[in-house]
């Protein structure tokens, strides 16, 4: 599995994010959905990574720079066919490493809607 910065241009990432948003709206009240669409994830304050294997998108995660030494975890998702393979763990570890390199002392977690 390779994790790299993604420019949000491929259909695999688009499909993963569309499924992510659809799931958020299906399981949470609209006012509780804080997931960003593709355009929102292209903001200059956000770095987006995808995990791939043999060219297929396995998952994604994004890090939004907030004020000072703070960041927020955004749009973390594993593809249905990649669940239970450690994709989310690898993405989260990658994001934490990147946050440390940036000097962040605080990460705001993803809001989990039930």
Short mmCIF file of N, CA and C in Angstrom, two decimals:
data_model
loop_
_atom_site.label_atom_id
_atom_site.label_comp_id
_atom_site.label_asym_id
_atom_site.label_seq_id
_atom_site.Cartn_x
_atom_site.Cartn_y
_atom_site.Cartn_z
N UNK A 1 0.86 -1.18 0.00
CA UNK A 1 0.00 0.00 0.00
C UNK A 1 0.90 1.24 0.00
N UNK A 2 0.58 2.19 -0.87
CA UNK A 2 1.29 3.45 -0.94
C UNK A 2 0.34 4.57 -0.53
N UNK A 3 0.85 5.47 0.32
CA UNK A 3 0.08 6.64 0.73
C UNK A 3 0.79 7.86 0.18
N UNK A 4 0.06 8.69 -0.55
CA UNK A 4 0.66 9.87 -1.18
C UNK A 4 -0.36 11.00 -1.24
N UNK A 5 0.18 12.22 -1.34
CA UNK A 5 -0.69 13.38 -1.54
C UNK A 5 -1.47 13.15 -2.82
N UNK A 6 -2.73 13.46 -2.77
CA UNK A 6 -3.62 13.23 -3.90
C UNK A 6 -4.23 14.57 -4.32
N UNK A 7 -4.29 14.83 -5.61
CA UNK A 7 -4.82 16.09 -6.14
C UNK A 7 -6.32 16.03 -6.43
N UNK A 8 -6.96 14.93 -6.03
CA UNK A 8 -8.41 14.79 -6.16
C UNK A 8 -8.88 14.89 -7.61
N UNK A 9 -8.23 14.13 -8.48
CA UNK A 9 -8.60 14.18 -9.89
C UNK A 9 -9.08 12.85 -10.45
N UNK A 10 -8.90 11.76 -9.72
CA UNK A 10 -9.26 10.45 -10.30
C UNK A 10 -10.66 10.02 -9.87
N UNK A 11 -11.26 9.18 -10.69
CA UNK A 11 -12.61 8.70 -10.42
C UNK A 11 -12.69 7.84 -9.17
N UNK A 12 -11.62 7.10 -8.85
CA UNK A 12 -11.62 6.26 -7.65
C UNK A 12 -11.77 7.08 -6.39
N UNK A 13 -11.06 8.19 -6.31
CA UNK A 13 -11.17 9.08 -5.16
C UNK A 13 -12.54 9.75 -5.16
N UNK A 14 -12.99 10.18 -6.32
CA UNK A 14 -14.31 10.82 -6.42
C UNK A 14 -15.40 9.88 -5.91
N UNK A 15 -15.37 8.63 -6.34
CA UNK A 15 -16.36 7.65 -5.90
C UNK A 15 -16.30 7.40 -4.40
N UNK A 16 -15.09 7.32 -3.86
CA UNK A 16 -14.93 7.11 -2.43
C UNK A 16 -15.51 8.28 -1.63
N UNK A 17 -15.24 9.50 -2.08
CA UNK A 17 -15.75 10.68 -1.38
C UNK A 17 -17.27 10.82 -1.53
N UNK A 18 -17.79 10.46 -2.69
CA UNK A 18 -19.25 10.51 -2.87
C UNK A 18 -19.93 9.50 -1.94
N UNK A 19 -19.35 8.32 -1.80
CA UNK A 19 -19.90 7.31 -0.88
C UNK A 19 -19.81 7.81 0.56
N UNK A 20 -18.71 8.47 0.89
CA UNK A 20 -18.51 9.03 2.23
C UNK A 20 -19.59 10.05 2.56
N UNK A 21 -19.82 10.99 1.66
CA UNK A 21 -20.85 12.01 1.88
C UNK A 21 -22.25 11.39 1.96
N UNK A 22 -22.54 10.46 1.06
CA UNK A 22 -23.85 9.80 1.07
C UNK A 22 -24.09 9.09 2.39
N UNK A 23 -23.07 8.41 2.90
CA UNK A 23 -23.19 7.71 4.17
C UNK A 23 -23.39 8.69 5.32
N UNK A 24 -22.66 9.80 5.30
CA UNK A 24 -22.80 10.80 6.36
C UNK A 24 -24.23 11.35 6.39
N UNK A 25 -24.78 11.69 5.22
CA UNK A 25 -26.13 12.23 5.18
C UNK A 25 -27.19 11.17 5.49
N UNK A 26 -26.91 9.92 5.20
CA UNK A 26 -27.87 8.85 5.47
C UNK A 26 -27.93 8.48 6.95
N UNK A 27 -26.85 8.73 7.68
CA UNK A 27 -26.78 8.28 9.07
C UNK A 27 -26.76 9.40 10.09
N UNK A 28 -26.76 10.65 9.65
CA UNK A 28 -26.67 11.78 10.57
C UNK A 28 -27.62 12.90 10.17
N UNK A 29 -28.07 13.68 11.14
CA UNK A 29 -28.85 14.87 10.78
C UNK A 29 -27.97 15.80 9.93
N UNK A 30 -28.55 16.47 8.97
CA UNK A 30 -27.79 17.33 8.05
C UNK A 30 -26.90 18.32 8.78
N UNK A 31 -27.39 18.89 9.90
CA UNK A 31 -26.59 19.88 10.63
C UNK A 31 -25.39 19.26 11.35
N UNK A 32 -25.34 17.94 11.42
CA UNK A 32 -24.22 17.25 12.07
C UNK A 32 -23.19 16.72 11.07
N UNK A 33 -23.45 16.91 9.79
CA UNK A 33 -22.52 16.43 8.76
C UNK A 33 -21.47 17.51 8.52
N UNK A 34 -20.23 17.18 8.85
CA UNK A 34 -19.13 18.13 8.70
C UNK A 34 -18.15 17.70 7.61
N UNK A 35 -18.51 16.68 6.85
CA UNK A 35 -17.65 16.19 5.77
C UNK A 35 -17.64 17.20 4.63
N UNK A 36 -16.49 17.32 3.99
CA UNK A 36 -16.33 18.25 2.87
C UNK A 36 -16.49 17.53 1.54
N UNK A 37 -16.99 18.25 0.54
CA UNK A 37 -17.04 17.70 -0.81
C UNK A 37 -15.67 17.89 -1.47
N UNK A 38 -15.55 17.44 -2.72
CA UNK A 38 -14.25 17.51 -3.41
C UNK A 38 -13.73 18.93 -3.48
N UNK A 39 -14.59 19.87 -3.79
CA UNK A 39 -14.15 21.26 -3.90
C UNK A 39 -13.64 21.77 -2.55
N UNK A 40 -14.35 21.45 -1.49
CA UNK A 40 -13.94 21.86 -0.15
C UNK A 40 -12.60 21.28 0.25
N UNK A 41 -12.33 20.04 -0.18
CA UNK A 41 -11.06 19.39 0.15
C UNK A 41 -9.89 19.94 -0.65
N UNK A 42 -10.16 20.72 -1.68
CA UNK A 42 -9.08 21.32 -2.48
C UNK A 42 -8.61 22.65 -1.91
N UNK A 43 -9.19 23.08 -0.79
CA UNK A 43 -8.79 24.35 -0.17
C UNK A 43 -7.31 24.31 0.20
N UNK A 44 -6.66 25.45 0.11
CA UNK A 44 -5.21 25.52 0.37
C UNK A 44 -4.82 25.14 1.79
N UNK A 45 -5.75 25.18 2.72
CA UNK A 45 -5.44 24.82 4.11
C UNK A 45 -5.50 23.31 4.35
N UNK A 46 -5.84 22.55 3.30
CA UNK A 46 -6.04 21.10 3.46
C UNK A 46 -5.05 20.32 2.60
N UNK A 47 -4.48 19.28 3.21
CA UNK A 47 -3.67 18.31 2.48
C UNK A 47 -4.46 17.01 2.48
N UNK A 48 -4.61 16.42 1.31
CA UNK A 48 -5.41 15.21 1.12
C UNK A 48 -4.49 14.09 0.66
N UNK A 49 -4.60 12.93 1.30
CA UNK A 49 -3.81 11.76 0.93
C UNK A 49 -4.74 10.61 0.56
N UNK A 50 -4.30 9.81 -0.38
CA UNK A 50 -5.02 8.57 -0.67
C UNK A 50 -4.06 7.41 -0.49
N UNK A 51 -4.64 6.27 -0.12
CA UNK A 51 -3.89 5.02 -0.03
C UNK A 51 -4.28 4.19 -1.24
N UNK A 52 -3.29 3.64 -1.91
CA UNK A 52 -3.54 2.86 -3.13
C UNK A 52 -2.73 1.58 -3.12
N UNK A 53 -3.27 0.62 -3.84
CA UNK A 53 -2.57 -0.64 -4.06
C UNK A 53 -2.85 -1.06 -5.48
N UNK A 54 -1.80 -1.24 -6.25
CA UNK A 54 -1.94 -1.60 -7.66
C UNK A 54 -2.87 -0.63 -8.40
N UNK A 55 -2.77 0.65 -8.08
CA UNK A 55 -3.55 1.68 -8.75
C UNK A 55 -4.97 1.86 -8.23
N UNK A 56 -5.43 0.98 -7.35
CA UNK A 56 -6.79 1.08 -6.82
C UNK A 56 -6.79 1.86 -5.51
N UNK A 57 -7.78 2.74 -5.36
CA UNK A 57 -7.91 3.55 -4.15
C UNK A 57 -8.47 2.68 -3.03
N UNK A 58 -7.72 2.63 -1.92
CA UNK A 58 -8.15 1.85 -0.76
C UNK A 58 -8.77 2.73 0.32
N UNK A 59 -8.35 4.00 0.36
CA UNK A 59 -8.86 4.88 1.40
C UNK A 59 -8.27 6.27 1.26
N UNK A 60 -8.72 7.15 2.16
CA UNK A 60 -8.24 8.53 2.12
C UNK A 60 -8.33 9.16 3.50
N UNK A 61 -7.60 10.24 3.66
CA UNK A 61 -7.63 11.07 4.86
C UNK A 61 -7.13 12.45 4.48
N UNK A 62 -7.58 13.45 5.22
CA UNK A 62 -7.13 14.81 4.97
C UNK A 62 -6.80 15.49 6.29
N UNK A 63 -5.91 16.48 6.21
CA UNK A 63 -5.50 17.26 7.36
C UNK A 63 -5.69 18.73 7.04
N UNK A 64 -6.49 19.39 7.86
CA UNK A 64 -6.74 20.81 7.67
C UNK A 64 -5.92 21.60 8.68
N UNK A 65 -5.18 22.58 8.20
CA UNK A 65 -4.43 23.45 9.09
C UNK A 65 -5.39 24.46 9.71
N UNK A 66 -5.40 24.50 11.02
CA UNK A 66 -6.18 25.49 11.74
C UNK A 66 -5.20 26.58 12.19
N UNK A 67 -5.54 27.33 13.17
CA UNK A 67 -4.65 28.39 13.66
C UNK A 67 -3.44 27.81 14.38
N UNK A 68 -2.30 28.45 14.19
CA UNK A 68 -1.09 28.10 14.94
C UNK A 68 -0.64 26.67 14.77
N UNK A 69 -0.60 25.94 15.87
CA UNK A 69 -0.07 24.58 15.90
C UNK A 69 -1.18 23.53 15.96
N UNK A 70 -2.30 23.83 15.36
CA UNK A 70 -3.45 22.93 15.43
C UNK A 70 -3.88 22.48 14.04
N UNK A 71 -4.35 21.25 13.98
CA UNK A 71 -4.87 20.70 12.74
C UNK A 71 -6.14 19.93 13.02
N UNK A 72 -6.91 19.68 11.96
CA UNK A 72 -8.15 18.92 12.09
C UNK A 72 -8.14 17.77 11.09
N UNK A 73 -8.50 16.60 11.57
CA UNK A 73 -8.60 15.42 10.71
C UNK A 73 -9.90 15.52 9.92
N UNK A 74 -9.81 15.31 8.60
CA UNK A 74 -10.98 15.43 7.72
C UNK A 74 -11.08 14.19 6.83
N UNK A 75 -12.29 13.87 6.44
CA UNK A 75 -12.60 12.91 5.36
C UNK A 75 -11.80 11.62 5.41
N UNK A 76 -11.78 10.97 6.55
CA UNK A 76 -11.11 9.67 6.65
C UNK A 76 -12.10 8.59 6.25
N UNK A 77 -11.69 7.77 5.28
CA UNK A 77 -12.62 6.76 4.75
C UNK A 77 -11.83 5.61 4.15
N UNK A 78 -12.30 4.39 4.37
CA UNK A 78 -11.76 3.20 3.71
C UNK A 78 -12.79 2.72 2.71
N UNK A 79 -12.32 2.26 1.57
CA UNK A 79 -13.23 1.68 0.56
C UNK A 79 -13.84 0.40 1.14
N UNK A 80 -15.08 0.13 0.75
CA UNK A 80 -15.77 -1.07 1.24
C UNK A 80 -14.92 -2.32 1.09
N UNK A 81 -14.32 -2.49 -0.09
CA UNK A 81 -13.56 -3.71 -0.37
C UNK A 81 -12.17 -3.72 0.28
N UNK A 82 -11.84 -2.65 1.03
CA UNK A 82 -10.54 -2.59 1.69
C UNK A 82 -10.68 -2.60 3.22
N UNK A 83 -11.86 -2.82 3.70
CA UNK A 83 -12.09 -2.81 5.15
C UNK A 83 -11.41 -4.01 5.81
N UNK A 84 -10.99 -3.82 7.04
CA UNK A 84 -10.35 -4.85 7.86
C UNK A 84 -8.99 -5.27 7.31
N UNK A 85 -8.33 -4.34 6.63
CA UNK A 85 -7.00 -4.62 6.08
C UNK A 85 -5.95 -3.67 6.65
N UNK A 86 -6.34 -2.84 7.60
CA UNK A 86 -5.38 -1.92 8.22
C UNK A 86 -5.21 -0.61 7.48
N UNK A 87 -6.07 -0.34 6.51
CA UNK A 87 -5.97 0.89 5.72
C UNK A 87 -6.17 2.11 6.60
N UNK A 88 -7.22 2.12 7.41
CA UNK A 88 -7.50 3.28 8.28
C UNK A 88 -6.36 3.51 9.27
N UNK A 89 -5.83 2.44 9.83
CA UNK A 89 -4.72 2.56 10.77
C UNK A 89 -3.50 3.17 10.09
N UNK A 90 -3.18 2.70 8.90
CA UNK A 90 -2.03 3.23 8.16
C UNK A 90 -2.23 4.70 7.81
N UNK A 91 -3.44 5.06 7.38
CA UNK A 91 -3.72 6.46 7.04
C UNK A 91 -3.63 7.36 8.27
N UNK A 92 -4.18 6.91 9.38
CA UNK A 92 -4.12 7.72 10.60
C UNK A 92 -2.69 7.87 11.09
N UNK A 93 -1.92 6.81 11.06
CA UNK A 93 -0.51 6.91 11.45
C UNK A 93 0.25 7.87 10.54
N UNK A 94 -0.03 7.82 9.25
CA UNK A 94 0.61 8.72 8.30
C UNK A 94 0.25 10.18 8.63
N UNK A 95 -1.03 10.43 8.87
CA UNK A 95 -1.49 11.77 9.18
C UNK A 95 -0.83 12.30 10.47
N UNK A 96 -0.75 11.47 11.50
CA UNK A 96 -0.12 11.88 12.76
C UNK A 96 1.35 12.21 12.54
N UNK A 97 2.04 11.39 11.77
CA UNK A 97 3.45 11.67 11.45
C UNK A 97 3.59 13.00 10.74
N UNK A 98 2.73 13.26 9.76
CA UNK A 98 2.78 14.52 9.03
C UNK A 98 2.49 15.70 9.95
N UNK A 99 1.53 15.54 10.85
CA UNK A 99 1.19 16.60 11.81
C UNK A 99 2.38 16.91 12.71
N UNK A 100 3.09 15.88 13.16
CA UNK A 100 4.28 16.09 13.99
C UNK A 100 5.35 16.84 13.22
N UNK A 101 5.56 16.48 11.95
CA UNK A 101 6.55 17.17 11.10
C UNK A 101 6.19 18.65 10.94
N UNK A 102 4.92 18.96 10.95
CA UNK A 102 4.47 20.35 10.82
C UNK A 102 4.53 21.11 12.15
N UNK A 103 4.83 20.40 13.22
CA UNK A 103 4.92 21.03 14.52
C UNK A 103 3.58 21.20 15.22
N UNK A 104 2.57 20.46 14.78
CA UNK A 104 1.27 20.56 15.44
C UNK A 104 1.35 19.94 16.83
N UNK A 105 0.72 20.59 17.78
CA UNK A 105 0.65 20.05 19.13
C UNK A 105 -0.75 19.54 19.45
N UNK A 106 -1.70 19.80 18.55
CA UNK A 106 -3.08 19.37 18.79
C UNK A 106 -3.75 19.02 17.46
N UNK A 107 -4.41 17.86 17.47
CA UNK A 107 -5.23 17.44 16.33
C UNK A 107 -6.67 17.32 16.82
N UNK A 108 -7.57 17.96 16.12
CA UNK A 108 -8.99 17.83 16.42
C UNK A 108 -9.48 16.61 15.65
N UNK A 109 -10.09 15.65 16.35
CA UNK A 109 -10.49 14.41 15.68
C UNK A 109 -11.71 14.59 14.80
N UNK A 110 -11.94 13.58 14.01
CA UNK A 110 -13.13 13.50 13.17
C UNK A 110 -14.34 13.41 14.10
N UNK A 111 -15.39 14.05 13.74
CA UNK A 111 -16.64 13.89 14.48
C UNK A 111 -17.27 12.58 14.02
N UNK A 112 -17.56 11.72 14.96
CA UNK A 112 -18.18 10.44 14.62
C UNK A 112 -19.67 10.55 14.91
N UNK A 113 -20.46 10.38 13.87
CA UNK A 113 -21.92 10.47 14.00
C UNK A 113 -22.49 9.07 14.10
N UNK A 114 -23.37 8.87 15.04
CA UNK A 114 -24.00 7.55 15.19
C UNK A 114 -25.47 7.66 15.04
#
